[in-house]
Amino acid sequence: MSETNAIVIFGASGDLTRRKLIPSLYDLHRKGRLPKNWRIIGVSRSEFSDEAFRDHAEAGVKEFARASYDAKTWREFAKNVSYLQGDLTEFEQLQAVDRHLCEWEEGHGGNRLYYLSIAPHLYEKAVANLGRADMVHETHGWRRVVIEKPFGHDLASARQLNQAVHQVLAESQIYRIDHYLGKETVQNLLVFRFANSLYEPVWNRNYIDHVQITAAETVDVGHRAHFYDGVGVMRDMMQNHVMQLLSLVAQEPPASFQAESLRNEKAKVFSAIRPIRPQDVAKCTVRGQYRTYRDAEGVAAGSTTPTFAALRFYIDNWRWQGVPFYMRSGKALAAKSTEITIFFKRPPHLMFPMPEGDKPAPNRLSICIQPDEGIHFSFQAKVPDTPAEMRTVEMSFHYEESFGALAIPEAYERLLLDVIKGDASLFTRSDAIELSWALIDPILEGWDSKYAPPMNFYESGTWGPSEAEELIAHEGYHWTHGCGNDTEDSERP
Ligand code: BG6
């Protein structure tokens, strides 16, 4: 048999496998992108026959795959899907999984991707067991381990986890997933910035006034309350997804498109961000909780877990000195919208006749990560048939219009393929994880101390507590709401 490629999903009975992993692998198969001789083996503690697991997976594909379900393609795909009951934290059970794989590989070895879709507190033990069972040696084919977020719950635990996995695996075998990096619109940030010559010359403190990054969700914590309570928005969204967006907006051009080069630039940005000291949290951050959060099953009585956060960072380097980066994220907000908006400075002088005190809006570039993926640039245009009246108008790019409705694949599709190809560019390196935690930790520490800002309660379906507006209004700005839909200005007075 030629080289085999096993995709072993640990924690296969969970939601992630059904909603994201299997549908993405199915889409990759449909596009002919999986390598030859591939096989998916689901492993978890639940009892499933192969047949029952395939039915479970099929339902996920019907509901979540990008392209419409096709019975023939499914049958071809399903032939390579099987299930093993087992717990990878139990050494003997893991050995049984290994024996099963060896049989399939017919003793020739083969490539293996181990996907840890398990509870984060089991990562250390799981990786240690993979090592102990001798399942990670790369003598006959590659061995790669995918680790889902959250990677640690603070700097100390992230460090400890990094040390533990490095005892068993080389960094090149570890793929720490942040699914935001698999989003097309996020990857496009680098193309937009560095494959066009127009923006890079003005992408700095001389022309950019401030930057806003919003990751807003309408969903509340719902049935995930057990997981979410005690975690909160800073660990769930800020430390990873939102910080990744910030790094892509703020980083220097990498010299090459190689993983190390790309990841070096990210680490440099994180090291240049000025940490918010615990004693400054009331000045630089806002925290909130939607009013009905404490009613959810799984939330501790009187919980102070934040479901909303807004904050301001500065980056201490030549490019960004003095430019505020405002970031916010929350659950149960008015809209699902992830966007980055760059506000440019005003022209130094305006010679146009204008009513006293009137100022045209400055240029604004809105990068819509989701759901209406695209880019909007707003600028001033002369209103026809007036001497010099101006109005803000917009140039827009929508993925759907330019590339078609189904052009954007599921983020996991790209990420899984990259693991198979051995390209770690879109995965987080150990140093970046730790640097990012080093920026989040002091905020959480401040929120737990006498310096903490009050917990602000907000109504579901709003844009969070009004204090978030005050944080930014203080410097004369206001948050943009809805990519490209907000024509209001955000400016310094
Ligand atoms: C996950 C968080 O990482 O990202 C969830 O744990 C959040 O709480 C989700 O809802 C948001 O992802 P997306 O792709 O829907 O923006």
Coordinates of N, CA and C and ligand atoms in Angstrom, one line a residue, residues 149 179-180 183 217 219 224 227-228 236-237 241 331 336 338 370, ligand 1:
K149 N -8.1 25.7 21.0 CA -8.1 26.7 22.0 C -9.2 26.3 23.1
H179 N -9.2 29.4 15.1 CA -10.0 29.3 13.8 C -10.1 30.6 13.1
Y180 N -9.9 31.7 13.8 CA -10.0 33.0 13.1 C -9.0 33.1 12.0
K183 N -10.0 31.9 8.6 CA -11.0 32.7 7.9 C -10.4 33.4 6.7
E217 N -21.1 39.4 19.0 CA -22.0 38.2 18.7 C -23.4 38.4 19.3
V219 N -25.4 35.8 19.8 CA -25.7 34.6 20.7 C -25.3 34.9 22.1
R224 N -23.6 26.6 26.6 CA -22.1 26.5 26.9 C -21.8 27.1 28.3
F227 N -19.1 25.7 30.5 CA -17.7 26.0 30.0 C -17.4 27.5 30.2
Y228 N -18.3 28.4 29.9 CA -18.0 29.8 29.8 C -17.9 30.5 31.2
D236 N -12.0 33.9 26.3 CA -12.7 33.2 25.2 C -12.5 33.8 23.8
M237 N -12.4 35.1 23.8 CA -12.3 35.8 22.5 C -11.1 36.8 22.4
H241 N -8.7 35.3 19.4 CA -9.2 35.8 18.1 C -8.9 37.3 17.9
K331 N -21.0 39.0 24.0 CA -22.1 38.1 23.7 C -23.4 38.9 23.9
K336 N -24.3 40.3 14.9 CA -23.1 39.5 14.7 C -22.2 40.2 13.7
T338 N -17.9 41.0 12.9 CA -16.5 41.1 13.3 C -15.9 42.1 12.3
Q370 N -16.7 39.3 9.0 CA -17.9 38.5 8.9 C -19.1 39.3 9.5
Ligands
BG6_1 C1 -15.0 30.5 19.8 C2 -15.6 30.9 21.1 O1 -13.6 30.4 19.8 O2 -15.4 31.5 18.8 C3 -17.1 31.1 21.1 O3 -15.2 30.0 22.1 C4 -17.4 32.1 20.0 O4 -17.6 31.6 22.3 C5 -16.8 31.7 18.6 O5 -18.8 32.1 19.8 C6 -17.0 32.7 17.6 O6 -16.5 32.2 16.4 P1 -17.1 32.8 15.0 O7 -16.3 32.1 13.9 O8 -18.6 32.4 15.0 O9 -16.9 34.3 15.1

